[in-house]
């Protein structure tokens, strides 16, 4: 799966998602884009899953018509040490999530 990590997720978290083609928002030149535009550009660039910490995303956007799946990590902070315990759950969701779906991982 092609996975895009939001700006709020440390780049090193990619290493925890072995077997998937992971990029960060800054790496693909989308830094600073707002959620709606960011999701549209991610879809246009062939990303299948968007990984974020933004708990409000599912309320701010109409995600049902999207061609990208969203995984929201609920962690204490965006420090890598707080995110790593959720890596396996993210991998499980990446394998099963479908376009337009939103999955919550973590606390």
mmCIF file of N, CA and C in Angstrom:
data_model
loop_
_atom_site.group_PDB
_atom_site.id
_atom_site.type_symbol
_atom_site.label_atom_id
_atom_site.label_comp_id
_atom_site.label_asym_id
_atom_site.label_seq_id
_atom_site.Cartn_x
_atom_site.Cartn_y
_atom_site.Cartn_z
ATOM 1 N N UNK A 1 0.835 -1.180 0.000
ATOM 2 C CA UNK A 1 0.000 0.000 0.000
ATOM 3 C C UNK A 1 0.882 1.247 0.000
ATOM 4 N N UNK A 2 0.385 2.281 -0.661
ATOM 5 C CA UNK A 2 1.066 3.576 -0.612
ATOM 6 C C UNK A 2 0.471 4.369 0.539
ATOM 7 N N UNK A 3 1.310 4.712 1.498
ATOM 8 C CA UNK A 3 0.883 5.365 2.731
ATOM 9 C C UNK A 3 1.532 6.742 2.825
ATOM 10 N N UNK A 4 0.695 7.752 3.125
ATOM 11 C CA UNK A 4 1.193 9.106 3.320
ATOM 12 C C UNK A 4 1.070 9.466 4.794
ATOM 13 N N UNK A 5 2.177 9.879 5.392
ATOM 14 C CA UNK A 5 2.205 10.290 6.797
ATOM 15 C C UNK A 5 2.046 11.795 6.885
ATOM 16 N N UNK A 6 1.100 12.232 7.695
ATOM 17 C CA UNK A 6 0.844 13.651 7.899
ATOM 18 C C UNK A 6 2.081 14.328 8.490
ATOM 19 N N UNK A 7 2.116 15.651 8.387
ATOM 20 C CA UNK A 7 3.256 16.424 8.895
ATOM 21 C C UNK A 7 3.480 16.241 10.389
ATOM 22 N N UNK A 8 2.432 15.925 11.123
ATOM 23 C CA UNK A 8 2.531 15.800 12.583
ATOM 24 C C UNK A 8 3.166 14.482 13.020
ATOM 25 N N UNK A 9 3.396 13.573 12.093
ATOM 26 C CA UNK A 9 3.987 12.276 12.427
ATOM 27 C C UNK A 9 5.474 12.292 12.068
ATOM 28 N N UNK A 10 6.339 11.943 13.008
ATOM 29 C CA UNK A 10 7.787 11.953 12.720
ATOM 30 C C UNK A 10 8.150 11.018 11.561
ATOM 31 N N UNK A 11 9.081 11.479 10.754
ATOM 32 C CA UNK A 11 9.529 10.726 9.575
ATOM 33 C C UNK A 11 9.994 9.317 9.929
ATOM 34 N N UNK A 12 10.617 9.157 11.096
ATOM 35 C CA UNK A 12 11.149 7.854 11.504
ATOM 36 C C UNK A 12 10.055 6.798 11.691
ATOM 37 N N UNK A 13 8.795 7.222 11.837
ATOM 38 C CA UNK A 13 7.710 6.264 12.018
ATOM 39 C C UNK A 13 7.540 5.379 10.774
ATOM 40 N N UNK A 14 8.019 5.861 9.625
ATOM 41 C CA UNK A 14 7.962 5.067 8.387
ATOM 42 C C UNK A 14 8.641 3.716 8.556
ATOM 43 N N UNK A 15 9.715 3.691 9.336
ATOM 44 C CA UNK A 15 10.471 2.458 9.542
ATOM 45 C C UNK A 15 9.634 1.376 10.223
ATOM 46 N N UNK A 16 8.581 1.772 10.891
ATOM 47 C CA UNK A 16 7.710 0.830 11.601
ATOM 48 C C UNK A 16 6.644 0.227 10.698
ATOM 49 N N UNK A 17 6.563 0.704 9.472
ATOM 50 C CA UNK A 17 5.514 0.255 8.557
ATOM 51 C C UNK A 17 6.113 -0.538 7.396
ATOM 52 N N UNK A 18 6.961 -1.480 7.751
ATOM 53 C CA UNK A 18 7.657 -2.301 6.749
ATOM 54 C C UNK A 18 6.665 -2.987 5.816
ATOM 55 N N UNK A 19 7.052 -3.078 4.573
ATOM 56 C CA UNK A 19 6.218 -3.743 3.581
ATOM 57 C C UNK A 19 5.286 -2.791 2.852
ATOM 58 N N UNK A 20 5.323 -1.521 3.220
ATOM 59 C CA UNK A 20 4.470 -0.525 2.573
ATOM 60 C C UNK A 20 5.331 0.614 2.045
ATOM 61 N N UNK A 21 4.862 1.241 0.987
ATOM 62 C CA UNK A 21 5.550 2.371 0.379
ATOM 63 C C UNK A 21 5.097 3.628 1.112
ATOM 64 N N UNK A 22 5.911 4.093 2.061
ATOM 65 C CA UNK A 22 5.545 5.219 2.924
ATOM 66 C C UNK A 22 6.326 6.471 2.565
ATOM 67 N N UNK A 23 5.614 7.589 2.557
ATOM 68 C CA UNK A 23 6.224 8.899 2.346
ATOM 69 C C UNK A 23 5.611 9.861 3.343
ATOM 70 N N UNK A 24 6.322 10.944 3.603
ATOM 71 C CA UNK A 24 5.774 11.977 4.469
ATOM 72 C C UNK A 24 5.261 13.124 3.595
ATOM 73 N N UNK A 25 4.362 13.914 4.161
ATOM 74 C CA UNK A 25 3.813 15.060 3.439
ATOM 75 C C UNK A 25 4.930 15.966 2.917
ATOM 76 N N UNK A 26 5.927 16.336 3.735
ATOM 77 C CA UNK A 26 7.003 17.188 3.202
ATOM 78 C C UNK A 26 7.811 16.518 2.083
ATOM 79 N N UNK A 27 8.029 15.228 2.180
ATOM 80 C CA UNK A 27 8.824 14.522 1.157
ATOM 81 C C UNK A 27 8.185 14.586 -0.220
ATOM 82 N N UNK A 28 6.859 14.638 -0.275
ATOM 83 C CA UNK A 28 6.177 14.669 -1.580
ATOM 84 C C UNK A 28 5.767 16.085 -1.974
ATOM 85 N N UNK A 29 6.283 17.078 -1.245
ATOM 86 C CA UNK A 29 6.058 18.471 -1.615
ATOM 87 C C UNK A 29 4.691 19.033 -1.267
ATOM 88 N N UNK A 30 4.039 18.452 -0.267
ATOM 89 C CA UNK A 30 2.699 18.904 0.098
ATOM 90 C C UNK A 30 2.643 19.603 1.452
ATOM 91 N N UNK A 31 3.790 19.972 1.990
ATOM 92 C CA UNK A 31 3.829 20.632 3.296
ATOM 93 C C UNK A 31 3.018 21.921 3.265
ATOM 94 N N UNK A 32 2.285 22.155 4.349
ATOM 95 C CA UNK A 32 1.511 23.377 4.477
ATOM 96 C C UNK A 32 0.123 23.329 3.865
ATOM 97 N N UNK A 33 -0.201 22.261 3.161
ATOM 98 C CA UNK A 33 -1.535 22.132 2.559
ATOM 99 C C UNK A 33 -2.551 21.829 3.644
ATOM 100 N N UNK A 34 -3.745 22.370 3.492
ATOM 101 C CA UNK A 34 -4.820 22.118 4.447
ATOM 102 C C UNK A 34 -5.485 20.779 4.125
ATOM 103 N N UNK A 35 -6.251 20.244 5.074
ATOM 104 C CA UNK A 35 -6.775 18.882 4.993
ATOM 105 C C UNK A 35 -7.491 18.525 3.691
ATOM 106 N N UNK A 36 -8.464 19.310 3.264
ATOM 107 C CA UNK A 36 -9.211 18.974 2.053
ATOM 108 C C UNK A 36 -8.322 18.933 0.830
ATOM 109 N N UNK A 37 -7.520 19.973 0.652
ATOM 110 C CA UNK A 37 -6.602 20.032 -0.477
ATOM 111 C C UNK A 37 -5.544 18.938 -0.375
ATOM 112 N N UNK A 38 -5.037 18.712 0.827
ATOM 113 C CA UNK A 38 -4.021 17.683 1.045
ATOM 114 C C UNK A 38 -4.547 16.304 0.667
ATOM 115 N N UNK A 39 -5.756 15.980 1.090
ATOM 116 C CA UNK A 39 -6.334 14.674 0.767
ATOM 117 C C UNK A 39 -6.544 14.523 -0.738
ATOM 118 N N UNK A 40 -7.014 15.580 -1.401
ATOM 119 C CA UNK A 40 -7.209 15.525 -2.857
ATOM 120 C C UNK A 40 -5.893 15.304 -3.577
ATOM 121 N N UNK A 41 -4.858 16.027 -3.163
ATOM 122 C CA UNK A 41 -3.544 15.868 -3.788
ATOM 123 C C UNK A 41 -2.945 14.498 -3.494
ATOM 124 N N UNK A 42 -3.169 13.992 -2.296
ATOM 125 C CA UNK A 42 -2.689 12.655 -1.954
ATOM 126 C C UNK A 42 -3.346 11.612 -2.860
ATOM 127 N N UNK A 43 -4.639 11.748 -3.066
ATOM 128 C CA UNK A 43 -5.352 10.822 -3.961
ATOM 129 C C UNK A 43 -4.797 10.912 -5.377
ATOM 130 N N UNK A 44 -4.593 12.127 -5.855
ATOM 131 C CA UNK A 44 -4.072 12.333 -7.206
ATOM 132 C C UNK A 44 -2.680 11.732 -7.367
ATOM 133 N N UNK A 45 -1.930 11.678 -6.273
ATOM 134 C CA UNK A 45 -0.576 11.121 -6.308
ATOM 135 C C UNK A 45 -0.551 9.623 -6.031
ATOM 136 N N UNK A 46 -1.720 9.000 -5.969
ATOM 137 C CA UNK A 46 -1.796 7.550 -5.856
ATOM 138 C C UNK A 46 -1.679 6.977 -4.454
ATOM 139 N N UNK A 47 -1.789 7.817 -3.434
ATOM 140 C CA UNK A 47 -1.740 7.294 -2.077
ATOM 141 C C UNK A 47 -3.067 6.631 -1.729
ATOM 142 N N UNK A 48 -2.979 5.514 -1.027
ATOM 143 C CA UNK A 48 -4.161 4.741 -0.665
ATOM 144 C C UNK A 48 -4.579 4.933 0.784
ATOM 145 N N UNK A 49 -3.604 5.308 1.639
ATOM 146 C CA UNK A 49 -3.864 5.479 3.068
ATOM 147 C C UNK A 49 -3.181 6.755 3.538
ATOM 148 N N UNK A 50 -3.914 7.526 4.362
ATOM 149 C CA UNK A 50 -3.374 8.730 4.983
ATOM 150 C C UNK A 50 -3.346 8.497 6.480
ATOM 151 N N UNK A 51 -2.179 8.629 7.069
ATOM 152 C CA UNK A 51 -1.973 8.387 8.502
ATOM 153 C C UNK A 51 -1.788 9.733 9.193
ATOM 154 N N UNK A 52 -2.596 10.008 10.222
ATOM 155 C CA UNK A 52 -2.550 11.301 10.887
ATOM 156 C C UNK A 52 -2.816 11.171 12.380
ATOM 157 N N UNK A 53 -2.580 12.246 13.092
ATOM 158 C CA UNK A 53 -2.939 12.344 14.506
ATOM 159 C C UNK A 53 -4.126 13.281 14.688
ATOM 160 N N UNK A 54 -4.597 13.883 13.607
ATOM 161 C CA UNK A 54 -5.654 14.891 13.626
ATOM 162 C C UNK A 54 -7.016 14.248 13.909
ATOM 163 N N UNK A 55 -7.411 14.265 15.172
ATOM 164 C CA UNK A 55 -8.667 13.632 15.584
ATOM 165 C C UNK A 55 -9.893 14.327 14.998
ATOM 166 N N UNK A 56 -9.767 15.591 14.645
ATOM 167 C CA UNK A 56 -10.895 16.339 14.100
ATOM 168 C C UNK A 56 -11.116 16.125 12.616
ATOM 169 N N UNK A 57 -10.192 15.485 11.948
ATOM 170 C CA UNK A 57 -10.269 15.321 10.496
ATOM 171 C C UNK A 57 -11.576 14.684 10.042
ATOM 172 N N UNK A 58 -12.016 13.676 10.725
ATOM 173 C CA UNK A 58 -13.231 12.967 10.295
ATOM 174 C C UNK A 58 -14.481 13.818 10.454
ATOM 175 N N UNK A 59 -14.414 14.860 11.261
ATOM 176 C CA UNK A 59 -15.562 15.760 11.433
ATOM 177 C C UNK A 59 -15.478 16.970 10.507
ATOM 178 N N UNK A 60 -14.271 17.284 10.045
ATOM 179 C CA UNK A 60 -14.057 18.465 9.210
ATOM 180 C C UNK A 60 -14.212 18.181 7.721
ATOM 181 N N UNK A 61 -14.121 16.938 7.338
ATOM 182 C CA UNK A 61 -14.135 16.574 5.921
ATOM 183 C C UNK A 61 -15.196 15.509 5.647
ATOM 184 N N UNK A 62 -15.767 15.544 4.437
ATOM 185 C CA UNK A 62 -16.651 14.469 3.993
ATOM 186 C C UNK A 62 -15.759 13.386 3.405
ATOM 187 N N UNK A 63 -15.530 12.342 4.177
ATOM 188 C CA UNK A 63 -14.551 11.326 3.786
ATOM 189 C C UNK A 63 -15.154 10.158 3.022
ATOM 190 N N UNK A 64 -16.471 10.025 3.050
ATOM 191 C CA UNK A 64 -17.120 8.876 2.417
ATOM 192 C C UNK A 64 -16.873 8.821 0.913
ATOM 193 N N UNK A 65 -16.726 9.961 0.272
ATOM 194 C CA UNK A 65 -16.528 9.999 -1.181
ATOM 195 C C UNK A 65 -15.054 9.979 -1.578
ATOM 196 N N UNK A 66 -14.198 9.829 -0.616
ATOM 197 C CA UNK A 66 -12.761 9.853 -0.881
ATOM 198 C C UNK A 66 -12.268 8.525 -1.435
ATOM 199 N N UNK A 67 -11.187 8.594 -2.216
ATOM 200 C CA UNK A 67 -10.531 7.396 -2.739
ATOM 201 C C UNK A 67 -9.302 7.054 -1.914
ATOM 202 N N UNK A 68 -9.276 7.576 -0.700
ATOM 203 C CA UNK A 68 -8.159 7.322 0.203
ATOM 204 C C UNK A 68 -8.745 6.930 1.557
ATOM 205 N N UNK A 69 -8.080 6.044 2.254
ATOM 206 C CA UNK A 69 -8.499 5.640 3.596
ATOM 207 C C UNK A 69 -7.718 6.478 4.604
ATOM 208 N N UNK A 70 -8.316 6.702 5.766
ATOM 209 C CA UNK A 70 -7.691 7.515 6.806
ATOM 210 C C UNK A 70 -7.513 6.677 8.059
ATOM 211 N N UNK A 71 -6.312 6.708 8.616
ATOM 212 C CA UNK A 71 -6.057 6.083 9.915
ATOM 213 C C UNK A 71 -5.633 7.194 10.866
ATOM 214 N N UNK A 72 -6.383 7.320 11.954
ATOM 215 C CA UNK A 72 -6.096 8.334 12.958
ATOM 216 C C UNK A 72 -5.489 7.641 14.171
ATOM 217 N N UNK A 73 -4.270 8.039 14.509
ATOM 218 C CA UNK A 73 -3.590 7.472 15.677
ATOM 219 C C UNK A 73 -3.920 8.340 16.883
ATOM 220 N N UNK A 74 -4.466 7.713 17.898
ATOM 221 C CA UNK A 74 -4.753 8.421 19.150
ATOM 222 C C UNK A 74 -3.628 8.085 20.124
ATOM 223 N N UNK A 75 -2.689 9.004 20.241
ATOM 224 C CA UNK A 75 -1.525 8.802 21.104
ATOM 225 C C UNK A 75 -1.380 10.003 22.045
ATOM 226 N N UNK A 76 -0.600 9.819 23.084
ATOM 227 C CA UNK A 76 -0.377 10.864 24.072
ATOM 228 C C UNK A 76 0.258 12.102 23.445
ATOM 229 N N UNK A 77 1.186 11.891 22.518
ATOM 230 C CA UNK A 77 1.853 12.992 21.822
ATOM 231 C C UNK A 77 2.339 12.474 20.471
ATOM 232 N N UNK A 78 2.990 13.335 19.719
ATOM 233 C CA UNK A 78 3.542 12.901 18.435
ATOM 234 C C UNK A 78 5.004 12.489 18.537
ATOM 235 N N UNK A 79 5.489 12.305 19.754
ATOM 236 C CA UNK A 79 6.854 11.792 19.921
ATOM 237 C C UNK A 79 6.900 10.346 19.423
ATOM 238 N N UNK A 80 7.994 9.995 18.814
ATOM 239 C CA UNK A 80 8.146 8.652 18.259
ATOM 240 C C UNK A 80 7.931 7.586 19.333
ATOM 241 N N UNK A 81 8.373 7.852 20.552
ATOM 242 C CA UNK A 81 8.208 6.877 21.638
ATOM 243 C C UNK A 81 6.732 6.660 21.987
ATOM 244 N N UNK A 82 5.888 7.652 21.768
ATOM 245 C CA UNK A 82 4.451 7.505 22.013
ATOM 246 C C UNK A 82 3.731 6.860 20.831
ATOM 247 N N UNK A 83 4.314 6.949 19.641
ATOM 248 C CA UNK A 83 3.686 6.389 18.439
ATOM 249 C C UNK A 83 4.059 4.926 18.193
ATOM 250 N N UNK A 84 5.288 4.550 18.518
ATOM 251 C CA UNK A 84 5.751 3.189 18.235
ATOM 252 C C UNK A 84 4.854 2.085 18.807
ATOM 253 N N UNK A 85 4.286 2.235 20.006
ATOM 254 C CA UNK A 85 3.403 1.179 20.506
ATOM 255 C C UNK A 85 2.153 0.952 19.631
ATOM 256 N N UNK A 86 1.854 1.892 18.749
ATOM 257 C CA UNK A 86 0.671 1.783 17.890
ATOM 258 C C UNK A 86 1.005 1.297 16.474
ATOM 259 N N UNK A 87 2.275 1.043 16.215
ATOM 260 C CA UNK A 87 2.709 0.664 14.870
ATOM 261 C C UNK A 87 2.052 -0.626 14.393
ATOM 262 N N UNK A 88 2.003 -1.648 15.241
ATOM 263 C CA UNK A 88 1.408 -2.928 14.830
ATOM 264 C C UNK A 88 -0.072 -2.763 14.510
ATOM 265 N N UNK A 89 -0.791 -2.001 15.313
ATOM 266 C CA UNK A 89 -2.213 -1.756 15.051
ATOM 267 C C UNK A 89 -2.400 -0.990 13.740
ATOM 268 N N UNK A 90 -1.482 -0.082 13.435
ATOM 269 C CA UNK A 90 -1.533 0.632 12.157
ATOM 270 C C UNK A 90 -1.354 -0.337 10.996
ATOM 271 N N UNK A 91 -0.405 -1.261 11.134
ATOM 272 C CA UNK A 91 -0.172 -2.257 10.088
ATOM 273 C C UNK A 91 -1.415 -3.125 9.857
ATOM 274 N N UNK A 92 -2.064 -3.517 10.929
ATOM 275 C CA UNK A 92 -3.286 -4.321 10.815
ATOM 276 C C UNK A 92 -4.352 -3.530 10.053
ATOM 277 N N UNK A 93 -4.521 -2.268 10.401
ATOM 278 C CA UNK A 93 -5.518 -1.435 9.727
ATOM 279 C C UNK A 93 -5.164 -1.210 8.261
ATOM 280 N N UNK A 94 -3.902 -0.977 7.973
ATOM 281 C CA UNK A 94 -3.471 -0.748 6.585
ATOM 282 C C UNK A 94 -3.839 -1.945 5.716
ATOM 283 N N UNK A 95 -3.710 -3.140 6.267
ATOM 284 C CA UNK A 95 -4.016 -4.353 5.494
ATOM 285 C C UNK A 95 -5.509 -4.524 5.222
ATOM 286 N N UNK A 96 -6.361 -3.947 6.059
ATOM 287 C CA UNK A 96 -7.795 -4.227 5.919
ATOM 288 C C UNK A 96 -8.666 -3.027 5.550
ATOM 289 N N UNK A 97 -8.164 -1.824 5.697
ATOM 290 C CA UNK A 97 -8.985 -0.628 5.468
ATOM 291 C C UNK A 97 -9.279 -0.433 3.988
ATOM 292 N N UNK A 98 -10.429 0.172 3.704
ATOM 293 C CA UNK A 98 -10.865 0.425 2.326
ATOM 294 C C UNK A 98 -10.985 1.927 2.078
ATOM 295 N N UNK A 99 -10.958 2.318 0.829
ATOM 296 C CA UNK A 99 -11.117 3.726 0.458
ATOM 297 C C UNK A 99 -12.352 4.323 1.103
ATOM 298 N N UNK A 100 -12.211 5.538 1.599
ATOM 299 C CA UNK A 100 -13.329 6.254 2.206
ATOM 300 C C UNK A 100 -13.587 5.898 3.660
ATOM 301 N N UNK A 101 -12.890 4.882 4.167
ATOM 302 C CA UNK A 101 -13.071 4.483 5.570
ATOM 303 C C UNK A 101 -12.124 5.263 6.479
ATOM 304 N N UNK A 102 -12.546 5.400 7.724
ATOM 305 C CA UNK A 102 -11.714 6.018 8.757
ATOM 306 C C UNK A 102 -11.550 5.003 9.881
ATOM 307 N N UNK A 103 -10.325 4.762 10.291
ATOM 308 C CA UNK A 103 -10.052 3.838 11.387
ATOM 309 C C UNK A 103 -9.314 4.585 12.478
ATOM 310 N N UNK A 104 -9.659 4.269 13.713
ATOM 311 C CA UNK A 104 -8.979 4.840 14.879
ATOM 312 C C UNK A 104 -8.072 3.787 15.484
ATOM 313 N N UNK A 105 -6.868 4.194 15.816
ATOM 314 C CA UNK A 105 -5.888 3.298 16.421
ATOM 315 C C UNK A 105 -5.393 3.944 17.703
ATOM 316 N N UNK A 106 -5.324 3.187 18.772
ATOM 317 C CA UNK A 106 -4.753 3.693 20.000
ATOM 318 C C UNK A 106 -5.758 4.055 21.063
ATOM 319 N N UNK A 107 -5.265 4.750 22.055
ATOM 320 C CA UNK A 107 -6.023 5.068 23.276
ATOM 321 C C UNK A 107 -7.386 5.640 22.990
#
